[in-house]
Coordinates of C-alpha atoms in Angstrom, one line a residue:
M1 CA 141.9 162.0 -91.3
R2 CA 141.4 163.2 -94.9
A3 CA 143.6 164.1 -97.8
I4 CA 143.7 167.8 -98.9
I5 CA 144.4 168.4 -102.6
K6 CA 145.5 171.8 -103.5
S7 CA 146.5 173.5 -106.8
K8 CA 149.5 175.7 -106.1
T9 CA 149.9 179.2 -107.5
G10 CA 153.0 181.2 -107.6
I11 CA 156.2 180.1 -105.9
T12 CA 155.8 177.5 -103.2
R13 CA 158.6 176.2 -100.9
T14 CA 158.0 173.2 -98.7
V15 CA 160.3 171.3 -96.4
I16 CA 159.1 167.9 -95.4
L17 CA 160.7 166.0 -92.5
R18 CA 159.7 162.4 -91.7
F19 CA 160.5 161.3 -88.2
K20 CA 160.6 157.7 -87.2
P21 CA 157.8 156.8 -84.7
G22 CA 158.9 157.8 -81.2
W23 CA 160.9 160.9 -82.1
S24 CA 158.2 163.5 -81.8
V25 CA 158.6 163.9 -78.0
P26 CA 162.5 164.1 -78.0
L27 CA 162.7 166.4 -81.0
L28 CA 159.5 168.4 -80.8
G29 CA 158.7 168.2 -77.2
V30 CA 155.1 167.1 -77.7
A31 CA 153.4 163.8 -78.5
A32 CA 152.5 163.2 -82.2
S33 CA 148.8 163.1 -81.3
E34 CA 148.9 166.7 -80.1
L35 CA 149.8 167.8 -83.7
T36 CA 147.5 165.5 -85.7
D37 CA 145.2 167.4 -88.1
R38 CA 146.6 170.7 -87.0
I39 CA 148.7 173.4 -88.5
V40 CA 151.0 174.5 -85.7
P41 CA 153.6 177.3 -86.1
L42 CA 157.0 176.1 -85.1
E43 CA 157.3 179.0 -82.7
D44 CA 154.4 177.5 -80.7
V45 CA 156.4 174.3 -80.3
W46 CA 160.0 175.6 -80.0
G47 CA 159.4 179.1 -78.9
R48 CA 162.1 181.7 -79.9
A49 CA 164.2 179.0 -81.5
G50 CA 161.3 178.0 -83.8
R51 CA 160.7 181.6 -84.8
E52 CA 164.4 182.1 -85.6
L53 CA 164.6 178.9 -87.6
C54 CA 161.6 180.0 -89.7
G55 CA 163.3 183.2 -90.5
E56 CA 166.5 181.5 -91.5
L57 CA 164.7 179.1 -93.8
L58 CA 162.9 181.9 -95.5
A59 CA 166.2 183.6 -96.1
A60 CA 168.0 180.5 -97.3
R61 CA 169.0 180.8 -101.0
S62 CA 169.5 177.1 -101.9
R63 CA 168.3 173.6 -101.0
A64 CA 171.6 172.8 -99.5
D65 CA 171.4 175.8 -97.2
V66 CA 167.9 174.8 -96.2
M67 CA 169.0 171.3 -95.3
D68 CA 172.0 172.6 -93.4
R69 CA 169.9 174.9 -91.3
V70 CA 167.4 172.2 -90.5
A71 CA 170.1 169.7 -89.7
R72 CA 171.7 172.1 -87.3
A73 CA 168.4 172.9 -85.6
L74 CA 167.6 169.2 -85.1
A75 CA 171.1 168.5 -83.8
L76 CA 170.7 171.2 -81.2
R77 CA 167.3 169.9 -80.2
A78 CA 168.4 166.3 -80.0
G79 CA 170.9 166.7 -77.2
Q80 CA 170.8 163.3 -75.6
P81 CA 167.3 161.9 -76.5
F82 CA 166.4 158.3 -76.3
E83 CA 163.7 156.2 -77.9
T84 CA 161.0 155.3 -75.4
A85 CA 159.5 151.9 -75.0
S86 CA 156.3 153.1 -76.5
G87 CA 158.3 154.6 -79.4
Q88 CA 160.0 151.3 -80.1
L89 CA 156.7 149.5 -79.9
A90 CA 155.1 151.9 -82.4
R91 CA 158.1 151.6 -84.8
R92 CA 157.9 147.8 -84.8
A93 CA 154.1 147.9 -85.3
V94 CA 154.6 150.3 -88.3
R95 CA 157.0 147.8 -89.9
L96 CA 154.4 145.0 -89.5
L97 CA 151.6 147.0 -90.9
E98 CA 153.7 148.2 -93.9
G99 CA 154.7 144.6 -94.4
G100 CA 151.1 143.5 -95.0
E101 CA 149.6 142.7 -91.6
V102 CA 146.1 144.3 -91.6
R103 CA 144.7 143.3 -88.2
V104 CA 145.5 145.4 -85.2
E105 CA 144.9 142.3 -83.0
G106 CA 147.4 140.3 -85.1
V107 CA 150.0 143.0 -84.7
A108 CA 149.5 143.2 -81.0
D109 CA 149.8 139.4 -80.6
R110 CA 153.0 139.3 -82.6
L111 CA 154.4 142.1 -80.4
G112 CA 153.2 140.5 -77.1
V113 CA 151.0 143.4 -76.0
T114 CA 147.2 144.1 -75.8
A115 CA 145.5 145.8 -78.6
R116 CA 144.6 148.7 -76.2
H117 CA 148.3 149.1 -75.2
L118 CA 149.3 149.1 -78.9
R119 CA 146.7 151.7 -79.8
R120 CA 147.8 154.0 -77.0
A121 CA 151.5 153.7 -78.0
F122 CA 150.7 154.1 -81.7
T123 CA 148.6 157.2 -81.2
E124 CA 151.2 158.9 -79.0
N125 CA 154.0 158.3 -81.4
V126 CA 152.4 158.2 -84.9
G127 CA 149.5 160.6 -84.3
I128 CA 146.7 158.3 -85.5
G129 CA 145.6 154.8 -84.4
P130 CA 147.0 151.6 -86.0
K131 CA 143.7 150.9 -87.9
E132 CA 143.8 154.3 -89.5
F133 CA 147.5 153.9 -90.3
A134 CA 146.8 150.5 -91.9
R135 CA 144.1 152.0 -94.0
T136 CA 146.4 154.7 -95.4
V137 CA 149.1 152.0 -96.1
R138 CA 146.6 150.0 -98.0
L139 CA 145.5 153.0 -100.0
Q140 CA 149.0 153.9 -100.9
R141 CA 149.7 150.4 -102.0
A142 CA 146.7 150.6 -104.3
V143 CA 147.8 153.9 -105.7
R144 CA 151.3 152.5 -106.5
M145 CA 149.8 149.5 -108.2
A146 CA 147.4 151.7 -110.3
A147 CA 150.4 153.5 -111.7
T148 CA 151.0 150.4 -113.9
S149 CA 147.6 148.7 -114.1
C150 CA 144.0 149.6 -114.7
D151 CA 142.6 146.3 -113.4
W152 CA 140.9 147.7 -110.3
A153 CA 139.5 144.3 -109.2
R154 CA 143.0 142.8 -109.2
I155 CA 144.4 145.9 -107.5
A156 CA 141.8 145.8 -104.8
A157 CA 142.6 142.1 -104.1
D158 CA 146.4 142.5 -104.2
A159 CA 146.3 145.7 -102.0
G160 CA 144.3 143.9 -99.3
Y161 CA 140.7 145.1 -99.9
Y162 CA 137.7 142.9 -99.6
D163 CA 136.6 143.8 -103.1
Q164 CA 136.6 146.7 -105.6
A165 CA 133.7 148.4 -103.8
H166 CA 135.8 148.5 -100.6
L167 CA 138.6 150.1 -102.5
I168 CA 136.3 152.8 -104.0
A169 CA 134.8 153.5 -100.6
D170 CA 138.3 154.2 -99.1
F171 CA 139.2 156.4 -102.0
R172 CA 136.0 158.4 -101.5
Q173 CA 136.4 158.7 -97.7
L174 CA 140.2 159.4 -97.6
L175 CA 140.7 161.4 -100.8
G176 CA 137.2 162.7 -101.5
L177 CA 137.4 161.2 -105.1
T178 CA 136.7 158.0 -106.9
P179 CA 139.9 156.2 -108.1
G180 CA 139.2 157.3 -111.7
A181 CA 138.6 160.9 -110.7
F182 CA 141.7 160.9 -108.6
F183 CA 144.0 159.7 -111.4
K184 CA 142.4 162.0 -113.9
R185 CA 143.1 164.9 -111.6
A186 CA 146.7 163.6 -111.2
G187 CA 147.1 163.8 -114.9
G188 CA 146.5 160.1 -115.6
R189 CA 149.7 158.9 -113.9
M190 CA 151.4 159.1 -110.6
T191 CA 154.9 160.6 -110.4
R192 CA 156.9 161.0 -107.3
P193 CA 158.1 164.6 -106.5
K194 CA 161.8 165.1 -106.3
R195 CA 162.8 165.0 -102.7
I196 CA 166.0 165.8 -100.8
T197 CA 166.6 163.4 -98.0
S198 CA 169.2 163.5 -95.3
D199 CA 169.8 161.2 -92.4
F200 CA 170.3 162.8 -89.0
P201 CA 172.0 160.2 -86.7
L202 CA 170.5 160.3 -83.3
P203 CA 171.6 158.4 -80.3
V204 CA 169.3 155.6 -79.1
R205 CA 169.7 153.9 -75.8

């Protein structure tokens, strides 16, 4: 797991869909772990339907048109999916980790399962283990705090790191840069890109 930072040239179009934990199998047909750290053509996952959707998205002339085509494709794929027990477990674990719980054993205890069971469900539905996920959540928390503060020692403590050296080590390992170099490359401040979001109601039973 490592961040990839690219400088775009020319015109770039990107559509980002964020699925809740547990929906990779019903909607994509494969476990999230099978796609982790891979670039997989949609045709390889959905076959002809994936190839046709890619063509439609390239031909779309507006953001609204893109979202409409994506929504239709997901609605057709959804059919009558249901959230599995492991998907529900992973989703509840995600909420706990995003809420500040940092120990996998602590999350497992609160959910009434073993740490091994939690890791298996998490990897299947999220694509990475709960420890790796908690690490990214902690780093994202630090990045948000650094948008309004330069006190790295305080940021490290508030974000859940042991100390400032621990924070710097995670920046280096996950982003390949020190915190200072990362923000310098980002232009000295973090701004969130404009994003179109749409909710696709899916049946859960």
